[in-house]
mmCIF file of C-alpha atoms in Angstrom:
data_model
loop_
_atom_site.group_PDB
_atom_site.id
_atom_site.type_symbol
_atom_site.label_atom_id
_atom_site.label_comp_id
_atom_site.label_asym_id
_atom_site.label_seq_id
_atom_site.Cartn_x
_atom_site.Cartn_y
_atom_site.Cartn_z
ATOM 1 C CA MET F 1 -43.115 -23.909 16.346
ATOM 2 C CA ASN F 2 -41.194 -20.913 16.067
ATOM 3 C CA TYR F 3 -43.207 -19.346 18.821
ATOM 4 C CA LEU F 4 -41.995 -21.487 21.326
ATOM 5 C CA SER F 5 -39.101 -20.539 23.654
ATOM 6 C CA ASP F 6 -37.042 -21.655 26.528
ATOM 7 C CA ASN F 7 -39.048 -22.450 29.716
ATOM 8 C CA ASP F 8 -42.425 -22.901 28.005
ATOM 9 C CA VAL F 9 -44.598 -26.198 28.702
ATOM 10 C CA VAL F 10 -45.860 -28.083 26.388
ATOM 11 C CA SER F 11 -48.423 -30.909 26.522
ATOM 12 C CA LEU F 12 -47.933 -33.929 23.935
ATOM 13 C CA ARG F 13 -50.885 -35.855 22.284
ATOM 14 C CA ARG F 14 -50.105 -39.682 23.346
ATOM 15 C CA ASP F 15 -50.997 -40.467 19.734
ATOM 16 C CA SER F 16 -48.032 -37.899 18.573
ATOM 17 C CA SER F 17 -50.641 -36.074 16.617
ATOM 18 C CA GLY F 18 -49.746 -32.434 17.917
ATOM 19 C CA ILE F 19 -48.761 -30.355 20.894
ATOM 20 C CA ARG F 20 -50.613 -27.956 22.885
ATOM 21 C CA VAL F 21 -48.854 -24.871 24.807
ATOM 22 C CA ILE F 22 -49.770 -24.656 28.485
ATOM 23 C CA TRP F 23 -47.441 -21.930 29.465
ATOM 24 C CA ARG F 24 -45.811 -19.392 27.889
ATOM 25 C CA ASP F 25 -42.784 -17.935 29.862
ATOM 26 C CA ALA F 26 -42.500 -14.614 28.031
ATOM 27 C CA SER F 27 -46.432 -13.901 27.974
ATOM 28 C CA PRO F 28 -47.560 -12.019 30.994
ATOM 29 C CA HIS F 29 -51.286 -13.747 29.987
ATOM 30 C CA ASN F 30 -50.970 -17.178 30.988
ATOM 31 C CA SER F 31 -54.268 -18.592 32.189
ATOM 32 C CA VAL F 32 -54.934 -22.430 33.096
ATOM 33 C CA LEU F 33 -58.424 -23.577 32.369
ATOM 34 C CA LEU F 34 -59.414 -25.843 35.239
ATOM 35 C CA THR F 35 -62.718 -26.925 34.133
ATOM 36 C CA GLU F 36 -65.659 -26.312 31.844
ATOM 37 C CA ARG F 37 -68.458 -27.202 34.335
ATOM 38 C CA CYS F 38 -70.228 -24.472 35.871
ATOM 39 C CA ASN F 39 -73.527 -23.875 38.132
ATOM 40 C CA ASN F 40 -74.011 -20.753 36.405
ATOM 41 C CA TYR F 41 -74.867 -20.370 32.618
ATOM 42 C CA CYS F 42 -74.155 -16.868 32.085
ATOM 43 C CA LEU F 43 -75.880 -15.263 28.829
ATOM 44 C CA MET F 44 -72.501 -13.907 27.488
ATOM 45 C CA CYS F 45 -70.485 -16.945 28.676
ATOM 46 C CA SER F 46 -67.312 -16.929 26.411
ATOM 47 C CA GLN F 47 -66.491 -20.756 27.557
ATOM 48 C CA PRO F 48 -70.004 -22.229 27.509
ATOM 49 C CA PRO F 49 -70.457 -24.829 30.352
ATOM 50 C CA LYS F 50 -70.484 -28.448 29.635
ATOM 51 C CA ASP F 51 -71.613 -31.150 32.113
ATOM 52 C CA VAL F 52 -68.679 -33.638 31.325
ATOM 53 C CA ASP F 53 -65.864 -35.502 33.552
ATOM 54 C CA ASP F 54 -63.026 -32.830 32.851
ATOM 55 C CA ASP F 55 -60.864 -33.951 36.142
ATOM 56 C CA TRP F 56 -58.270 -34.378 33.549
ATOM 57 C CA LEU F 57 -57.913 -30.695 33.177
ATOM 58 C CA ILE F 58 -57.149 -30.289 37.103
ATOM 59 C CA GLU F 59 -54.428 -33.454 36.917
ATOM 60 C CA GLU F 60 -52.887 -31.410 34.075
ATOM 61 C CA ALA F 61 -52.597 -28.235 36.269
ATOM 62 C CA GLU F 62 -51.159 -30.029 39.320
ATOM 63 C CA ARG F 63 -48.386 -31.661 36.978
ATOM 64 C CA LEU F 64 -47.846 -28.246 35.354
ATOM 65 C CA ILE F 65 -47.333 -25.951 38.782
ATOM 66 C CA PRO F 66 -43.762 -27.601 39.199
ATOM 67 C CA LEU F 67 -42.780 -27.221 35.627
ATOM 68 C CA ILE F 68 -43.098 -23.181 35.869
ATOM 69 C CA PRO F 69 -40.210 -21.223 36.523
ATOM 70 C CA ARG F 70 -39.908 -19.781 39.786
ATOM 71 C CA SER F 71 -39.414 -16.145 38.349
ATOM 72 C CA ALA F 72 -43.178 -16.201 37.004
ATOM 73 C CA ARG F 73 -45.054 -12.757 37.766
ATOM 74 C CA GLU F 74 -48.439 -14.366 37.591
ATOM 75 C CA ILE F 75 -50.976 -17.287 36.938
ATOM 76 C CA GLY F 76 -54.446 -17.406 36.585
ATOM 77 C CA PHE F 77 -57.020 -20.580 37.057
ATOM 78 C CA THR F 78 -60.324 -19.975 35.458
ATOM 79 C CA GLY F 79 -63.537 -22.356 34.084
ATOM 80 C CA GLY F 80 -65.958 -22.833 34.108
ATOM 81 C CA GLU F 81 -66.319 -22.806 37.947
ATOM 82 C CA PRO F 82 -62.869 -23.875 39.771
ATOM 83 C CA THR F 83 -64.711 -24.086 43.262
ATOM 84 C CA ILE F 84 -66.716 -26.997 42.046
ATOM 85 C CA TYR F 85 -63.531 -29.208 42.837
ATOM 86 C CA GLY F 86 -63.590 -28.455 46.549
ATOM 87 C CA GLU F 87 -60.945 -29.219 48.762
ATOM 88 C CA ARG F 88 -59.156 -30.480 45.442
ATOM 89 C CA LEU F 89 -58.773 -26.719 44.377
ATOM 90 C CA ILE F 90 -57.455 -25.734 47.496
ATOM 91 C CA THR F 91 -54.986 -28.195 47.530
ATOM 92 C CA LEU F 92 -54.169 -27.091 44.066
ATOM 93 C CA LEU F 93 -53.402 -23.314 45.270
ATOM 94 C CA THR F 94 -51.544 -24.444 48.212
ATOM 95 C CA ARG F 95 -49.095 -26.448 45.409
ATOM 96 C CA ALA F 96 -48.761 -23.210 43.503
ATOM 97 C CA LYS F 97 -47.775 -21.465 46.765
ATOM 98 C CA HIS F 98 -45.055 -23.771 48.009
ATOM 99 C CA TYR F 99 -43.939 -24.413 44.324
ATOM 100 C CA LEU F 100 -44.251 -20.739 43.370
ATOM 101 C CA PRO F 101 -43.680 -18.192 46.740
ATOM 102 C CA ASP F 102 -43.328 -15.057 44.603
ATOM 103 C CA THR F 103 -45.846 -15.907 41.812
ATOM 104 C CA ALA F 104 -49.193 -13.841 41.879
ATOM 105 C CA VAL F 105 -52.268 -15.712 41.453
ATOM 106 C CA HIS F 106 -55.870 -15.151 40.312
ATOM 107 C CA VAL F 107 -58.626 -17.443 40.345
ATOM 108 C CA LEU F 108 -62.065 -16.591 38.431
ATOM 109 C CA SER F 109 -64.930 -17.952 40.398
ATOM 110 C CA ASN F 110 -68.519 -16.676 40.415
ATOM 111 C CA GLY F 111 -68.196 -16.808 44.216
ATOM 112 C CA ARG F 112 -71.028 -18.667 45.190
ATOM 113 C CA ARG F 113 -69.285 -21.548 46.901
ATOM 114 C CA PHE F 114 -67.701 -18.971 48.871
ATOM 115 C CA SER F 115 -71.260 -18.556 50.906
ATOM 116 C CA ASP F 116 -70.239 -21.692 52.535
ATOM 117 C CA PRO F 117 -68.270 -20.510 55.728
ATOM 118 C CA GLY F 118 -66.467 -23.494 55.653
ATOM 119 C CA PHE F 119 -64.943 -23.299 52.185
ATOM 120 C CA ALA F 120 -64.163 -19.720 52.462
ATOM 121 C CA ALA F 121 -62.346 -20.612 55.811
ATOM 122 C CA GLN F 122 -60.084 -23.346 54.048
ATOM 123 C CA TRP F 123 -59.373 -20.877 51.075
ATOM 124 C CA ALA F 124 -58.009 -18.590 53.843
ATOM 125 C CA SER F 125 -56.050 -21.358 55.278
ATOM 126 C CA ILE F 126 -54.043 -21.517 52.462
ATOM 127 C CA LYS F 127 -52.437 -18.316 53.367
ATOM 128 C CA HIS F 128 -51.021 -17.578 50.177
ATOM 129 C CA PRO F 129 -49.130 -14.289 50.202
ATOM 130 C CA ASP F 130 -50.599 -12.832 46.948
ATOM 131 C CA LEU F 131 -53.978 -14.555 46.131
ATOM 132 C CA MET F 132 -57.054 -13.183 44.701
ATOM 133 C CA VAL F 133 -60.267 -14.519 43.350
ATOM 134 C CA GLY F 134 -62.316 -12.260 40.900
ATOM 135 C CA ILE F 135 -65.832 -12.168 41.350
ATOM 136 C CA PRO F 136 -68.681 -11.395 39.099
ATOM 137 C CA ILE F 137 -71.407 -8.907 40.212
ATOM 138 C CA TYR F 138 -73.558 -7.847 37.342
ATOM 139 C CA SER F 139 -76.141 -5.500 38.666
ATOM 140 C CA ASP F 140 -77.312 -4.006 42.409
ATOM 141 C CA ASP F 141 -80.524 -5.709 41.333
ATOM 142 C CA PRO F 142 -80.668 -9.020 42.636
ATOM 143 C CA THR F 143 -83.068 -10.178 40.063
ATOM 144 C CA THR F 144 -81.103 -8.813 36.960
ATOM 145 C CA HIS F 145 -77.922 -10.365 38.215
ATOM 146 C CA ASP F 146 -79.880 -13.640 38.506
ATOM 147 C CA TYR F 147 -81.137 -13.349 35.119
ATOM 148 C CA VAL F 148 -77.821 -12.560 33.722
ATOM 149 C CA VAL F 149 -76.346 -15.706 34.963
ATOM 150 C CA GLN F 150 -79.268 -17.810 34.390
ATOM 151 C CA ALA F 151 -79.079 -18.801 38.474
ATOM 152 C CA HIS F 152 -82.143 -18.232 40.854
ATOM 153 C CA GLY F 153 -80.502 -16.871 44.067
ATOM 154 C CA ALA F 154 -77.011 -16.460 42.716
ATOM 155 C CA PHE F 155 -76.831 -12.889 43.756
ATOM 156 C CA ASP F 156 -77.305 -13.289 47.039
ATOM 157 C CA GLU F 157 -74.956 -16.611 47.341
ATOM 158 C CA THR F 158 -72.441 -14.469 45.596
ATOM 159 C CA VAL F 159 -72.444 -11.512 48.082
ATOM 160 C CA ARG F 160 -72.663 -13.450 50.865
ATOM 161 C CA GLY F 161 -69.571 -15.056 49.891
ATOM 162 C CA ILE F 162 -67.874 -12.057 49.224
ATOM 163 C CA LEU F 163 -68.568 -10.937 52.829
ATOM 164 C CA ASN F 164 -67.220 -14.105 54.293
ATOM 165 C CA LEU F 165 -64.061 -13.849 51.987
ATOM 166 C CA LYS F 166 -63.690 -10.213 53.043
ATOM 167 C CA ARG F 167 -64.353 -11.296 56.847
ATOM 168 C CA LEU F 168 -61.237 -13.561 56.469
ATOM 169 C CA GLN F 169 -59.214 -10.746 55.022
ATOM 170 C CA GLN F 170 -59.009 -12.505 51.598
ATOM 171 C CA ARG F 171 -58.192 -10.490 48.375
ATOM 172 C CA VAL F 172 -61.351 -9.789 46.164
ATOM 173 C CA GLU F 173 -61.827 -8.373 42.947
ATOM 174 C CA LEU F 174 -65.430 -7.649 41.043
ATOM 175 C CA ARG F 175 -66.135 -7.699 37.719
ATOM 176 C CA VAL F 176 -68.722 -6.597 35.730
ATOM 177 C CA VAL F 177 -69.149 -7.411 31.840
ATOM 178 C CA ILE F 178 -70.750 -4.375 30.297
ATOM 179 C CA HIS F 179 -73.845 -5.045 27.769
ATOM 180 C CA LYS F 180 -77.179 -3.943 27.132
ATOM 181 C CA GLN F 181 -78.713 -6.233 30.513
ATOM 182 C CA THR F 182 -75.927 -4.394 32.883
ATOM 183 C CA VAL F 183 -75.333 -0.740 31.515
ATOM 184 C CA ALA F 184 -78.608 0.996 32.407
ATOM 185 C CA ARG F 185 -77.762 0.258 36.328
ATOM 186 C CA LEU F 186 -73.904 0.504 35.844
ATOM 187 C CA PRO F 187 -74.112 4.431 37.685
ATOM 188 C CA GLN F 188 -76.105 2.601 40.515
ATOM 189 C CA LEU F 189 -74.074 -0.485 40.893
ATOM 190 C CA ALA F 190 -71.080 1.654 41.077
ATOM 191 C CA GLU F 191 -72.876 3.603 44.046
ATOM 192 C CA TRP F 192 -74.155 0.194 45.820
ATOM 193 C CA ILE F 193 -70.489 -1.201 45.772
ATOM 194 C CA CYS F 194 -69.271 1.842 47.548
ATOM 195 C CA ARG F 195 -71.743 1.446 50.067
ATOM 196 C CA ASN F 196 -71.938 -2.001 50.638
ATOM 197 C CA LEU F 197 -68.671 -3.747 49.599
ATOM 198 C CA LEU F 198 -66.280 -0.863 49.811
ATOM 199 C CA PHE F 199 -63.661 -2.888 51.259
ATOM 200 C CA VAL F 200 -63.267 -4.796 47.881
ATOM 201 C CA ASP F 201 -59.614 -4.706 46.438
ATOM 202 C CA HIS F 202 -60.601 -4.003 42.747
ATOM 203 C CA VAL F 203 -63.475 -3.528 40.292
ATOM 204 C CA ALA F 204 -62.671 -4.256 36.764
ATOM 205 C CA LEU F 205 -65.607 -2.846 34.037
ATOM 206 C CA MET F 206 -65.060 -5.266 31.038
ATOM 207 C CA GLY F 207 -66.025 -5.021 27.495
ATOM 208 C CA LEU F 208 -67.682 -8.000 25.958
ATOM 209 C CA GLU F 209 -66.021 -10.879 24.133
ATOM 210 C CA MET F 210 -67.759 -11.826 21.219
ATOM 211 C CA MET F 211 -67.385 -15.656 22.028
ATOM 212 C CA GLY F 212 -69.585 -18.437 23.106
ATOM 213 C CA PHE F 213 -73.157 -17.543 24.000
ATOM 214 C CA ALA F 214 -72.433 -13.720 23.674
ATOM 215 C CA ARG F 215 -72.438 -14.362 19.981
ATOM 216 C CA ALA F 216 -75.598 -16.403 20.250
ATOM 217 C CA ASN F 217 -77.168 -13.928 22.546
ATOM 218 C CA ILE F 218 -75.949 -10.810 20.620
ATOM 219 C CA SER F 219 -79.084 -9.580 19.839
ATOM 220 C CA ASP F 220 -80.062 -9.309 23.478
ATOM 221 C CA LEU F 221 -76.375 -7.784 24.601
ATOM 222 C CA TRP F 222 -74.858 -5.987 21.983
ATOM 223 C CA ILE F 223 -74.180 -2.406 22.243
ATOM 224 C CA ASP F 224 -72.006 -0.113 21.351
ATOM 225 C CA PRO F 225 -69.151 1.254 23.807
ATOM 226 C CA TYR F 226 -68.895 4.364 22.347
ATOM 227 C CA ASP F 227 -72.813 4.810 23.123
ATOM 228 C CA TYR F 228 -72.019 4.049 26.693
ATOM 229 C CA LYS F 229 -68.861 5.789 27.303
ATOM 230 C CA ASP F 230 -70.371 8.841 29.268
ATOM 231 C CA THR F 231 -71.935 6.103 31.589
ATOM 232 C CA LEU F 232 -68.757 4.562 32.071
ATOM 233 C CA SER F 233 -67.241 7.862 32.827
ATOM 234 C CA GLN F 234 -69.909 8.411 35.359
ATOM 235 C CA THR F 235 -69.235 4.974 37.070
ATOM 236 C CA VAL F 236 -65.488 5.361 37.248
ATOM 237 C CA ASN F 237 -65.803 8.383 38.652
ATOM 238 C CA THR F 238 -67.653 6.944 41.258
ATOM 239 C CA LEU F 239 -65.816 4.261 42.121
ATOM 240 C CA GLN F 240 -62.458 6.496 42.314
ATOM 241 C CA THR F 241 -64.223 9.043 44.148
ATOM 242 C CA TYR F 242 -64.515 6.418 46.927
ATOM 243 C CA GLY F 243 -61.276 5.291 46.505
ATOM 244 C CA VAL F 244 -61.832 1.798 45.010
ATOM 245 C CA PRO F 245 -59.143 0.684 42.822
ATOM 246 C CA THR F 246 -60.847 0.542 39.358
ATOM 247 C CA SER F 247 -59.751 -0.639 35.685
ATOM 248 C CA VAL F 248 -61.299 -0.541 32.366
ATOM 249 C CA TYR F 249 -60.489 -3.594 30.507
ATOM 250 C CA ASN F 250 -61.423 -4.604 26.782
ATOM 251 C CA HIS F 251 -61.846 -1.328 25.554
ATOM 252 C CA GLN F 252 -60.459 0.724 22.692
ATOM 253 C CA LEU F 253 -59.269 4.086 23.270
ATOM 254 C CA CYS F 254 -61.285 5.910 20.663
ATOM 255 C CA THR F 255 -64.409 4.526 22.143
ATOM 256 C CA VAL F 256 -64.073 6.075 25.542
ATOM 257 C CA ASN F 257 -63.745 9.735 27.465
ATOM 258 C CA PRO F 258 -60.302 11.007 28.532
ATOM 259 C CA ASP F 259 -61.517 11.385 31.822
ATOM 260 C CA ILE F 260 -61.122 7.269 32.374
ATOM 261 C CA LEU F 261 -57.492 7.008 31.090
ATOM 262 C CA SER F 262 -56.612 6.687 34.682
ATOM 263 C CA ALA F 263 -58.181 3.613 34.967
ATOM 264 C CA TYR F 264 -58.014 2.211 31.124
ATOM 265 C CA ARG F 265 -55.762 -0.667 30.932
ATOM 266 C CA LYS F 266 -54.696 -2.867 27.701
ATOM 267 C CA SER F 267 -55.928 -6.212 29.356
ATOM 268 C CA ILE F 268 -56.730 -8.572 26.252
ATOM 269 C CA SER F 269 -54.228 -11.556 26.411
ATOM 270 C CA ASP F 270 -51.800 -11.312 23.844
ATOM 271 C CA TRP F 271 -52.689 -14.541 21.713
ATOM 272 C CA LYS F 272 -56.536 -13.144 21.087
ATOM 273 C CA ASN F 273 -55.658 -9.623 20.702
ATOM 274 C CA GLU F 274 -55.635 -7.961 17.215
ATOM 275 C CA TYR F 275 -56.267 -4.455 15.512
ATOM 276 C CA LEU F 276 -58.225 -3.218 12.449
ATOM 277 C CA GLU F 277 -56.803 -1.987 9.371
ATOM 278 C CA ALA F 278 -57.688 1.398 10.392
ATOM 279 C CA CYS F 279 -55.722 1.338 13.725
ATOM 280 C CA THR F 280 -52.354 0.803 11.806
ATOM 281 C CA GLN F 281 -52.211 4.760 11.117
ATOM 282 C CA CYS F 282 -53.377 5.476 14.892
ATOM 283 C CA VAL F 283 -50.164 7.337 16.868
ATOM 284 C CA ARG F 284 -51.714 5.690 19.860
ATOM 285 C CA MET F 285 -52.295 2.221 19.148
ATOM 286 C CA ASN F 286 -49.695 0.986 21.038
ATOM 287 C CA ASP F 287 -51.520 2.379 23.834
ATOM 288 C CA CYS F 288 -54.486 1.056 22.845
ATOM 289 C CA GLY F 289 -56.463 -2.210 24.342
ATOM 290 C CA GLY F 290 -57.278 -3.235 20.575
ATOM 291 C CA PHE F 291 -60.122 -6.072 20.419
ATOM 292 C CA PHE F 292 -60.664 -9.658 20.836
ATOM 293 C CA THR F 293 -60.121 -11.399 17.606
ATOM 294 C CA SER F 294 -64.080 -12.603 17.924
ATOM 295 C CA SER F 295 -64.796 -9.009 18.294
ATOM 296 C CA LYS F 296 -62.848 -8.054 14.901
ATOM 297 C CA LEU F 297 -64.522 -10.780 13.368
ATOM 298 C CA HIS F 298 -68.052 -10.587 14.512
ATOM 299 C CA ARG F 299 -69.037 -7.500 16.253
ATOM 300 C CA HIS F 300 -67.347 -3.847 17.050
ATOM 301 C CA SER F 301 -67.862 -0.343 17.597
ATOM 302 C CA ASP F 302 -69.150 1.536 14.693
ATOM 303 C CA HIS F 303 -66.923 4.576 16.327
ATOM 304 C CA ILE F 304 -63.477 3.318 15.442
ATOM 305 C CA GLN F 305 -61.517 6.183 14.216
ATOM 306 C CA PRO F 306 -57.668 6.425 14.582
ATOM 307 C CA PHE F 307 -55.869 9.270 16.204
ATOM 308 C CA LEU F 308 -53.609 11.026 14.005
ATOM 309 C CA ALA F 309 -52.052 13.676 16.226
#
């Protein structure tokens, strides 16, 4: 229990068999799961959707918010697909605004629910001073995007959702998970974003997390980050040339070109972030994003080389 500290929030099991930590005040990576249900079925989903009644998760989130210190910098809400709660999600975010007025809120969503102008308007009505929604776009080709998320028509709904949100001046981040199905058209996707969605607030280019469906579909998804580093450089260059704020997440420094370092971020949550034994002699280890624990265990780049000077 020595990892617990002041202002952490824990959930006690009713039978006293254990506790679950749901907020760590010293961590910058607090993310609250709201549901495991989702209307997408993404090939690489690290949290495979379940058709279950898990409303207790949002109930727990509602109880959690008043317990979080007002000094908290950011809180994330994720799923599954949080927008399946509809108005109840709006109520939760409004609650966060009132209890934590200085805390940034980031919500992960597939964006499809926002294709309903009414729901987008409800979202905007929260008037949160620092609220962003992260929405995935996996290709400029609708067929490819729909294949990755395993949902026909998802691309059109997602794009309409983004347009509805930005029409209401809401902050939107685009998220692109890079794998074998998405990497080939990554430069074209960057061009498409710059020509059609130049008004988005941020684009995150993300390495693959080797969990859930990603492990089950590894033969269809895995590509060594070292092998697409030039494609990644081209993509980042295009986005930055157009002035789109861009970040590269979940990659190791030795697998990317130096020209993308202005966009490089240490992004892996601390509780699932590790390094290889070879990394201990690297002089840049403290600047490197490291590995997901799952990647260390199951699959990572074959080109990990420590910087020695």
